[in-house]
Coordinates of C-alpha atoms and ligand atoms in Angstrom, one line a residue:
M1173 CA 185.0 -21.2 68.4
T1174 CA 185.6 -20.6 64.7
V1175 CA 183.4 -18.6 62.4
E1176 CA 184.2 -19.3 58.8
T1177 CA 183.9 -16.7 56.0
A1178 CA 182.1 -17.2 52.8
D1179 CA 185.3 -17.2 50.7
A1180 CA 186.0 -20.9 51.4
L1181 CA 182.5 -21.8 50.3
D1182 CA 182.9 -20.1 46.9
Q1183 CA 185.6 -22.6 46.0
D1184 CA 183.1 -25.4 46.3
R1185 CA 180.7 -24.1 43.8
S1186 CA 180.6 -26.0 40.5
G1187 CA 178.5 -26.4 37.4
D1188 CA 177.9 -29.9 36.2
L1189 CA 178.3 -32.7 38.8
S1190 CA 180.4 -35.8 38.5
H1191 CA 179.1 -39.1 40.0
S1192 CA 181.2 -38.6 43.1
Q1193 CA 180.1 -35.0 43.5
E1194 CA 176.4 -35.9 43.2
L1195 CA 176.7 -37.6 46.6
N1196 CA 178.1 -34.5 48.3
P1197 CA 175.0 -33.0 50.0
W1198 CA 176.3 -29.4 49.8
L1199 CA 177.0 -29.7 46.1
A1200 CA 173.6 -31.4 45.6
A1201 CA 171.8 -28.5 47.3
E1202 CA 173.9 -26.0 45.4
A1203 CA 173.0 -27.6 42.0
R1204 CA 169.3 -27.2 42.7
F1205 CA 169.8 -23.7 44.0
E1206 CA 171.7 -22.7 40.9
E1207 CA 169.1 -24.0 38.5
A1208 CA 166.2 -22.4 40.4
A1209 CA 168.0 -19.1 40.8
T1210 CA 168.9 -19.0 37.1
R1211 CA 165.4 -19.8 36.0
L1212 CA 164.1 -17.0 38.4
G1213 CA 166.6 -14.6 36.9
L1214 CA 167.7 -13.8 40.5
D1215 CA 170.0 -10.9 40.8
E1216 CA 173.6 -12.2 41.2
G1217 CA 174.2 -10.3 44.4
L1218 CA 171.1 -11.6 46.0
A1219 CA 172.0 -15.1 44.8
K1220 CA 175.4 -14.7 46.5
V1221 CA 173.7 -13.8 49.8
L1222 CA 171.2 -16.6 49.6
R1223 CA 173.7 -19.4 48.7
T1224 CA 176.0 -18.4 51.6
P1225 CA 175.2 -19.5 55.1
S1226 CA 174.9 -16.5 57.5
K1227 CA 177.0 -18.1 60.2
E1228 CA 179.0 -21.3 60.7
I1229 CA 180.0 -22.0 64.2
I1230 CA 182.4 -24.8 65.2
V1231 CA 182.7 -25.7 68.9
H1232 CA 185.2 -28.1 70.5
I1233 CA 183.5 -29.3 73.6
P1234 CA 185.3 -31.0 76.5
V1235 CA 183.3 -33.7 78.2
Q1236 CA 184.1 -35.9 81.1
L1237 CA 183.4 -39.6 80.3
D1238 CA 182.0 -42.0 82.8
D1239 CA 185.4 -43.7 83.3
G1240 CA 186.9 -40.3 84.3
R1241 CA 188.7 -39.6 81.0
L1242 CA 188.3 -36.2 79.4
E1243 CA 187.3 -36.3 75.7
V1244 CA 186.9 -33.4 73.3
F1245 CA 184.0 -33.5 70.8
T1246 CA 183.5 -31.3 67.8
G1247 CA 180.1 -29.7 67.2
Y1248 CA 178.7 -27.5 64.4
R1249 CA 175.8 -25.1 64.1
V1250 CA 175.2 -23.6 60.8
Q1251 CA 172.6 -20.8 60.5
H1252 CA 171.9 -20.4 56.9
S1253 CA 169.3 -17.6 56.8
I1254 CA 167.3 -15.4 59.2
A1255 CA 165.7 -13.4 56.5
R1256 CA 162.1 -14.6 57.3
G1257 CA 162.5 -15.2 61.0
P1258 CA 164.6 -17.1 63.5
S1259 CA 166.6 -20.0 62.0
K1260 CA 165.2 -23.4 62.6
G1261 CA 166.7 -26.9 62.3
G1262 CA 167.7 -30.1 64.0
I1263 CA 170.8 -31.3 65.9
R1264 CA 172.2 -34.6 64.9
F1265 CA 174.7 -36.8 66.8
A1266 CA 176.7 -39.2 64.5
P1267 CA 180.3 -40.3 64.0
D1268 CA 180.3 -39.1 60.3
V1269 CA 178.8 -35.6 60.8
T1270 CA 180.6 -33.1 58.5
L1271 CA 180.4 -29.4 58.1
D1272 CA 179.4 -29.9 54.4
E1273 CA 176.5 -32.0 55.5
V1274 CA 175.4 -29.6 58.2
R1275 CA 175.7 -26.7 55.8
A1276 CA 173.6 -28.5 53.2
L1277 CA 170.9 -29.4 55.7
A1278 CA 170.8 -25.8 57.0
A1279 CA 170.2 -24.5 53.5
W1280 CA 167.6 -27.2 53.0
M1281 CA 165.8 -25.9 56.1
T1282 CA 165.7 -22.4 54.8
W1283 CA 164.0 -23.6 51.6
K1284 CA 161.7 -26.1 53.4
C1285 CA 160.4 -23.4 55.8
A1286 CA 159.9 -21.1 52.9
V1287 CA 158.1 -23.7 50.8
V1288 CA 155.5 -24.2 53.5
N1289 CA 155.5 -20.5 54.2
I1290 CA 156.3 -20.6 57.9
P1291 CA 158.2 -17.6 59.4
F1292 CA 161.6 -19.3 59.9
G1293 CA 165.0 -19.4 58.3
G1294 CA 167.1 -22.5 58.2
A1295 CA 169.8 -23.9 60.5
K1296 CA 171.3 -27.3 61.4
G1297 CA 173.6 -28.6 64.0
G1298 CA 175.6 -31.7 64.7
V1299 CA 178.1 -33.2 67.0
I1300 CA 180.7 -35.8 65.9
C1301 CA 180.2 -38.6 68.3
D1302 CA 179.0 -42.2 68.3
P1303 CA 175.8 -42.3 70.4
M1304 CA 176.0 -46.2 70.4
L1305 CA 179.2 -46.0 72.4
L1306 CA 178.1 -43.3 74.9
S1307 CA 176.0 -43.6 78.1
E1308 CA 172.9 -41.5 78.8
G1309 CA 175.0 -39.4 81.2
E1310 CA 177.7 -38.8 78.6
L1311 CA 175.1 -37.8 76.0
E1312 CA 173.5 -35.4 78.5
R1313 CA 176.9 -33.8 79.2
I1314 CA 177.7 -33.4 75.5
T1315 CA 174.3 -31.9 74.9
R1316 CA 174.5 -29.4 77.8
R1317 CA 178.1 -28.3 77.0
Y1318 CA 177.2 -28.0 73.2
T1319 CA 174.2 -25.8 74.2
A1320 CA 176.2 -23.7 76.6
E1321 CA 178.9 -23.0 74.0
L1322 CA 176.1 -21.9 71.6
I1323 CA 174.1 -19.9 74.2
D1324 CA 174.6 -16.5 72.5
F1325 CA 173.4 -17.9 69.2
L1326 CA 170.3 -19.8 70.3
G1327 CA 166.9 -18.5 71.5
P1328 CA 163.2 -18.4 70.5
E1329 CA 163.9 -15.2 68.4
R1330 CA 167.3 -16.4 67.2
D1331 CA 167.7 -20.0 66.4
V1332 CA 165.4 -22.9 67.4
P1333 CA 166.9 -26.4 67.4
A1334 CA 164.9 -29.7 67.1
P1335 CA 165.7 -33.4 67.2
D1336 CA 167.4 -35.0 64.2
M1337 CA 169.4 -38.2 63.7
N1338 CA 170.2 -39.9 67.1
T1339 CA 168.7 -37.0 69.1
N1340 CA 165.2 -37.1 70.6
E1341 CA 162.7 -35.5 73.0
Q1342 CA 165.1 -36.1 75.9
T1343 CA 167.9 -34.3 74.1
M1344 CA 165.6 -31.3 73.5
A1345 CA 164.6 -31.3 77.2
W1346 CA 168.3 -31.0 78.1
V1347 CA 168.8 -28.2 75.6
M1348 CA 165.8 -26.4 76.9
D1349 CA 166.9 -26.8 80.6
T1350 CA 170.5 -25.7 79.9
Y1351 CA 169.3 -22.6 78.0
S1352 CA 166.7 -21.8 80.7
M1353 CA 169.4 -22.1 83.4
H1354 CA 171.5 -19.5 81.6
M1355 CA 168.5 -17.2 81.1
R1356 CA 167.4 -17.7 84.7
H1357 CA 163.8 -18.6 83.7
T1358 CA 162.1 -21.3 81.7
V1359 CA 162.2 -20.8 78.0
T1360 CA 160.3 -23.6 76.4
A1361 CA 160.2 -22.0 72.9
V1362 CA 164.0 -22.3 72.5
V1363 CA 163.6 -25.9 71.0
T1364 CA 160.8 -27.9 69.4
G1365 CA 160.2 -31.6 69.5
K1366 CA 160.1 -31.5 73.3
P1367 CA 158.2 -33.9 75.5
L1368 CA 154.5 -33.0 75.7
D1369 CA 154.9 -32.3 79.5
L1370 CA 157.5 -29.6 78.8
G1371 CA 155.7 -27.6 76.1
G1372 CA 155.8 -30.1 73.2
S1373 CA 152.9 -30.1 70.7
R1374 CA 150.3 -32.8 70.2
G1375 CA 150.7 -34.4 66.8
R1376 CA 154.5 -33.6 66.5
P1377 CA 155.7 -37.3 66.6
E1378 CA 153.4 -38.2 63.7
A1379 CA 153.7 -34.9 61.8
T1380 CA 156.4 -35.7 59.2
G1381 CA 154.7 -39.0 58.3
R1382 CA 151.3 -37.4 58.3
G1383 CA 152.5 -34.6 56.0
C1384 CA 153.9 -37.3 53.6
M1385 CA 150.5 -38.9 53.5
M1386 CA 148.7 -35.6 53.0
V1387 CA 150.8 -34.7 49.9
T1388 CA 150.6 -38.2 48.5
L1389 CA 146.8 -38.0 48.8
Q1390 CA 147.0 -34.8 46.7
A1391 CA 149.2 -36.5 44.1
L1392 CA 146.9 -39.5 43.8
K1393 CA 144.1 -37.3 42.5
R1394 CA 146.3 -36.5 39.5
F1395 CA 146.5 -40.2 38.6
G1396 CA 142.9 -41.0 39.3
L1397 CA 144.1 -43.3 42.2
T1398 CA 142.4 -43.9 45.5
P1399 CA 144.2 -45.1 48.6
S1400 CA 142.8 -48.7 48.3
S1401 CA 144.1 -48.9 44.7
T1402 CA 147.5 -47.6 45.6
R1403 CA 150.5 -49.8 46.2
V1404 CA 153.3 -48.3 48.3
V1405 CA 156.9 -49.2 48.9
V1406 CA 158.4 -47.7 52.1
Q1407 CA 162.1 -47.5 52.7
G1408 CA 163.0 -46.9 56.4
F1409 CA 160.6 -48.0 59.1
G1410 CA 161.6 -45.3 61.6
N1411 CA 159.9 -42.1 62.7
V1412 CA 159.0 -40.9 59.2
G1413 CA 158.6 -44.1 57.3
G1414 CA 157.0 -46.1 60.1
M1415 CA 154.5 -43.4 60.9
A1416 CA 153.7 -42.7 57.2
A1417 CA 153.1 -46.4 56.7
K1418 CA 150.9 -46.7 59.8
L1419 CA 148.8 -43.7 58.9
M1420 CA 148.5 -44.6 55.2
N1421 CA 147.6 -48.2 56.2
E1422 CA 144.8 -46.8 58.4
I1423 CA 143.1 -45.1 55.5
G1424 CA 143.4 -48.1 53.1
F1425 CA 146.7 -47.7 51.2
K1426 CA 148.3 -51.0 50.4
I1427 CA 151.8 -51.0 51.8
I1428 CA 153.3 -53.8 49.8
T1429 CA 156.9 -53.6 50.8
V1430 CA 158.9 -52.2 53.8
I1431 CA 162.6 -52.0 53.5
E1432 CA 165.0 -51.8 56.4
V1433 CA 168.8 -52.0 56.9
D1434 CA 168.7 -55.7 57.5
G1435 CA 166.3 -56.7 54.7
A1436 CA 162.8 -56.1 53.2
V1437 CA 159.4 -57.7 53.4
L1438 CA 156.8 -58.0 50.7
N1439 CA 153.1 -58.8 50.6
P1440 CA 151.5 -57.8 47.3
K1441 CA 148.0 -57.6 49.0
G1442 CA 149.3 -55.1 51.6
I1443 CA 151.1 -55.6 54.9
D1444 CA 149.3 -55.3 58.2
I1445 CA 151.5 -52.4 59.5
P1446 CA 150.4 -52.4 63.2
A1447 CA 151.2 -56.1 63.3
L1448 CA 154.6 -55.5 61.6
I1449 CA 155.4 -52.8 64.2
E1450 CA 154.5 -55.2 66.9
H1451 CA 156.7 -58.0 65.2
R1452 CA 159.6 -55.6 65.1
R1453 CA 159.1 -54.6 68.7
E1454 CA 159.2 -58.3 69.8
T1455 CA 162.0 -59.5 67.5
G1456 CA 164.1 -56.4 66.8
S1457 CA 163.6 -56.9 63.0
I1458 CA 161.0 -56.6 60.3
L1459 CA 162.2 -59.9 58.8
D1460 CA 160.5 -63.2 59.2
F1461 CA 157.1 -61.5 59.7
P1462 CA 154.4 -64.1 59.3
G1463 CA 152.2 -61.7 57.1
A1464 CA 154.8 -61.2 54.4
E1465 CA 157.8 -62.8 52.7
N1466 CA 161.4 -61.8 53.1
I1467 CA 162.9 -60.3 49.9
D1468 CA 166.2 -58.8 48.8
A1469 CA 166.5 -55.3 50.2
G1470 CA 168.8 -54.2 47.3
E1471 CA 166.0 -54.8 44.7
A1472 CA 162.9 -53.9 46.8
M1473 CA 163.1 -50.2 45.9
F1474 CA 162.7 -51.0 42.3
L1475 CA 159.5 -53.1 42.5
D1476 CA 156.5 -52.1 40.4
C1477 CA 154.4 -49.8 42.6
D1478 CA 152.4 -46.6 42.6
V1479 CA 154.2 -44.7 45.4
L1480 CA 157.8 -45.1 46.5
L1481 CA 158.4 -43.4 49.9
P1482 CA 162.2 -43.3 50.7
A1483 CA 162.3 -42.4 54.4
A1484 CA 165.6 -43.6 55.5
K1485 CA 168.6 -41.6 54.4
E1486 CA 170.1 -39.4 51.7
N1487 CA 171.5 -40.5 48.3
V1488 CA 169.5 -43.7 47.8
I1489 CA 168.4 -42.7 44.3
T1490 CA 171.4 -41.8 42.2
S1491 CA 172.4 -41.6 38.5
Q1492 CA 173.3 -45.3 38.8
N1493 CA 169.9 -46.7 39.8
A1494 CA 167.2 -44.0 39.0
H1495 CA 166.4 -45.8 35.7
K1496 CA 165.2 -48.8 37.7
I1497 CA 162.5 -46.9 39.6
R1498 CA 159.1 -48.2 38.6
A1499 CA 157.0 -46.0 40.9
R1500 CA 154.6 -43.4 39.4
I1501 CA 154.9 -41.1 42.5
L1502 CA 158.0 -40.5 44.5
C1503 CA 157.3 -39.0 47.9
E1504 CA 160.6 -38.0 49.5
G1505 CA 160.2 -38.6 53.2
A1506 CA 163.9 -38.5 53.8
N1507 CA 166.1 -35.4 53.3
G1508 CA 168.0 -35.6 50.0
P1509 CA 167.2 -39.2 49.0
T1510 CA 167.6 -38.3 45.3
T1511 CA 170.7 -36.8 43.8
P1512 CA 170.6 -34.0 41.2
L1513 CA 171.8 -36.4 38.4
A1514 CA 169.0 -38.8 39.3
D1515 CA 166.4 -36.0 39.0
A1516 CA 166.9 -35.8 35.2
V1517 CA 166.5 -39.6 34.9
L1518 CA 163.3 -39.6 36.9
A1519 CA 161.9 -36.7 34.8
D1520 CA 162.7 -38.7 31.6
H1521 CA 160.8 -41.6 33.0
G1522 CA 157.8 -39.4 34.0
V1523 CA 158.0 -40.0 37.7
F1524 CA 155.9 -37.5 39.7
V1525 CA 158.3 -36.3 42.4
I1526 CA 157.1 -34.7 45.6
P1527 CA 160.4 -33.2 46.6
D1528 CA 161.8 -33.5 50.1
I1529 CA 161.6 -29.8 51.0
L1530 CA 157.8 -30.1 50.5
A1531 CA 157.1 -33.8 51.3
N1532 CA 158.7 -34.0 54.7
A1533 CA 157.9 -30.4 55.8
G1534 CA 155.1 -31.6 58.0
G1535 CA 157.6 -32.0 60.9
V1536 CA 158.9 -28.5 60.8
T1537 CA 155.4 -27.2 60.3
V1538 CA 154.2 -28.8 63.5
S1539 CA 157.4 -27.6 65.1
Y1540 CA 156.3 -24.1 64.1
F1541 CA 152.9 -24.8 65.8
E1542 CA 154.8 -25.9 68.9
W1543 CA 156.8 -22.7 69.0
V1544 CA 153.6 -20.7 68.6
Q1545 CA 151.9 -22.6 71.4
D1546 CA 154.9 -22.2 73.7
R1547 CA 154.9 -18.5 73.1
Q1548 CA 151.1 -18.3 73.6
G1549 CA 151.3 -20.5 76.6
F1550 CA 148.1 -22.0 75.3
F1551 CA 148.0 -25.5 73.8
W1552 CA 145.9 -26.9 71.0
N1553 CA 144.2 -30.2 70.7
E1554 CA 145.4 -32.8 68.2
D1555 CA 142.6 -32.2 65.7
L1556 CA 143.4 -28.6 65.5
V1557 CA 147.1 -29.3 64.9
N1558 CA 146.3 -31.8 62.2
A1559 CA 143.8 -29.5 60.5
R1560 CA 146.3 -26.6 60.4
L1561 CA 149.0 -29.0 59.1
E1562 CA 146.7 -30.2 56.3
E1563 CA 145.8 -26.6 55.3
L1564 CA 149.5 -25.7 54.9
M1565 CA 150.6 -29.0 53.3
V1566 CA 147.8 -29.1 50.8
S1567 CA 147.8 -25.5 49.8
N1568 CA 151.6 -25.5 49.3
F1569 CA 151.5 -28.8 47.4
D1570 CA 149.1 -27.1 45.0
H1571 CA 151.3 -24.0 44.8
V1572 CA 154.3 -26.0 43.9
V1573 CA 152.6 -28.2 41.3
S1574 CA 150.8 -25.3 39.6
Y1575 CA 154.1 -23.3 39.7
A1576 CA 155.8 -26.3 38.0
E1577 CA 153.2 -26.4 35.3
K1578 CA 153.2 -22.7 34.7
H1579 CA 156.9 -22.5 34.4
A1580 CA 157.5 -25.9 32.7
V1581 CA 159.9 -27.1 35.4
N1582 CA 159.9 -30.2 37.5
N1583 CA 158.3 -30.1 41.0
R1584 CA 161.7 -29.9 42.8
I1585 CA 162.9 -26.9 40.9
A1586 CA 159.4 -25.3 41.3
A1587 CA 159.6 -25.8 45.0
Y1588 CA 163.1 -24.3 45.1
M1589 CA 162.0 -21.4 42.9
L1590 CA 159.0 -20.6 45.1
A1591 CA 161.1 -20.9 48.2
I1592 CA 164.0 -18.8 46.9
D1593 CA 161.6 -16.2 45.6
R1594 CA 159.9 -15.9 49.1
V1595 CA 163.3 -15.6 50.9
A1596 CA 164.7 -13.1 48.3
F1597 CA 161.5 -11.0 48.6
A1598 CA 161.9 -10.8 52.4
L1599 CA 165.6 -10.0 52.0
K1600 CA 164.8 -7.2 49.5
L1601 CA 162.1 -5.7 51.8
R1602 CA 164.5 -5.7 54.7
G1603 CA 167.4 -4.4 52.8
I1604 CA 171.0 -5.1 53.6
Y1605 CA 172.2 -3.5 56.9
A1606 CA 175.4 -1.8 56.1
Ligands
NAD1094 P1 164.8 -42.8 62.1 O1 166.2 -43.1 62.6 O2 163.7 -42.8 63.0 O3 164.4 -43.9 60.9 C1 165.2 -44.2 59.9 C2 165.0 -45.7 59.6 O4 165.7 -46.0 58.4 C3 165.6 -46.6 60.7 O5 164.7 -47.5 61.1 C4 166.8 -47.2 60.0 O6 167.1 -48.5 60.4 C5 166.4 -47.2 58.5 N1 167.5 -47.2 57.5 C6 168.7 -46.6 57.6 N2 169.4 -46.9 56.5 C7 168.6 -47.7 55.7 C8 168.8 -48.2 54.5 N3 169.9 -48.1 53.8 N4 167.8 -49.0 53.9 C9 166.6 -49.1 54.6 N5 166.4 -48.6 55.8 C10 167.4 -47.9 56.4 O7 164.9 -41.4 61.3 P2 163.7 -40.5 60.8 O8 163.5 -39.4 61.8 O9 162.6 -41.3 60.4 O10 164.4 -39.8 59.6 C11 164.5 -40.4 58.3 C12 164.8 -39.4 57.2 O11 163.8 -38.4 57.3 C13 166.1 -38.7 57.4 O12 166.6 -38.3 56.1 C14 165.7 -37.4 58.1 O13 166.6 -36.3 58.0 C15 164.4 -37.1 57.4 N6 163.4 -36.3 58.2 C16 163.0 -36.6 59.4 C17 162.1 -35.8 60.0 C18 161.5 -36.1 61.4 O14 160.6 -35.4 61.8 N7 161.9 -37.2 62.0 C19 161.6 -34.6 59.4 C20 162.1 -34.3 58.1 C21 163.0 -35.2 57.5

């Protein structure tokens, strides 16, 4: 196990970003942090603490493969901040996981939890592996050994993982079980995003998409739009995008385009989303759907629309293409879909941005509810979960937007300023333990 010091990170800090740097998630997060901290007039020492992750843990985990061979996988867990409570953040499995990426996502989680004012800091984890090439048994052994290596760093009061890219409810059940075996009793609150039967929360699978819808509804009011007069383009038809599209469709939004890895479909009158979900289930693709026409995925994001909801991956809106966006509202379902250089272009074009740390915070908010319910041992019905989610999403949307107006900054910088201010305040109250 290696725990890196902050010195190495300091070398990565930079002022203006080049085009290649804008795609580096750590530098992208840093750029937003620096701007927000400067505008806040944050004390340099506090800024140093807040921009540096609290812990970076690297584990090399030996796992026996199904054919008997022994393989060693590398995993990371970065705990960015515990100033406001236990750190919180997903675990992803992917061949291209890097420490920079995990570090950026951990910091993002700190700001995201602070924006919606829930009592967590930020963390993120990842294992470099290709889940497509691994059996269920191999994935289980990776998950359990990764959890066991991190056992001293996890816990309901320490660090609470959740699913992320290529991990799911089952992965969380394995983490929970492994942790519980070491603790000698069942500890459901050590992870969120668990199956309902193991202490999961009602409404969690829908929460991120539902949160995107809630903040979009708030934004519509500013444009005098109603759902039925609003045309939406959704990129990524997975958990976030698919759920947001389904829920928005239910209340009358016109989802005119859905973009996926293999292509895009368009119906200017609005796509029947449940039928598209069914079509994809049957054929494995959104293409050739009878209720829409296939269109070029490369251009679909730049269609004339009211709301663009990127919900696939990071860095899809960059300095190279931001000028082509024709949406009035950009609701960032994905983490980091827009680079810092693109922010300026969008601002010039008057696009109303609902930044990722606010727009997609519905997931971590209901994760917080799951953690609360596990600790209470008392479970809420779905209406209560959704009502409490709405309360937090709407009030914090209003906070961010009025903060932006008051301080004449864009919504993203306002969200960062609010978040940084909240974490810095907690840090000051606690003081630095010598
Ligand atoms: P997912 O894997 O369920 O869905 C992503 C979808 O995007 C997939 O269907 C994939 O085929 C598609 N996709 C990938 N690349 C694409 C591309 N270039 N163009 C179009 N489509 C593409 O993942 P998810 O859980 O929905 O997460 C999506 C994004 O939202 C990620 O950035 C994730 O970090 C973020 N996010 C997720 C949650 C959550 O609760 N799931 C919460 C907050 C943020």
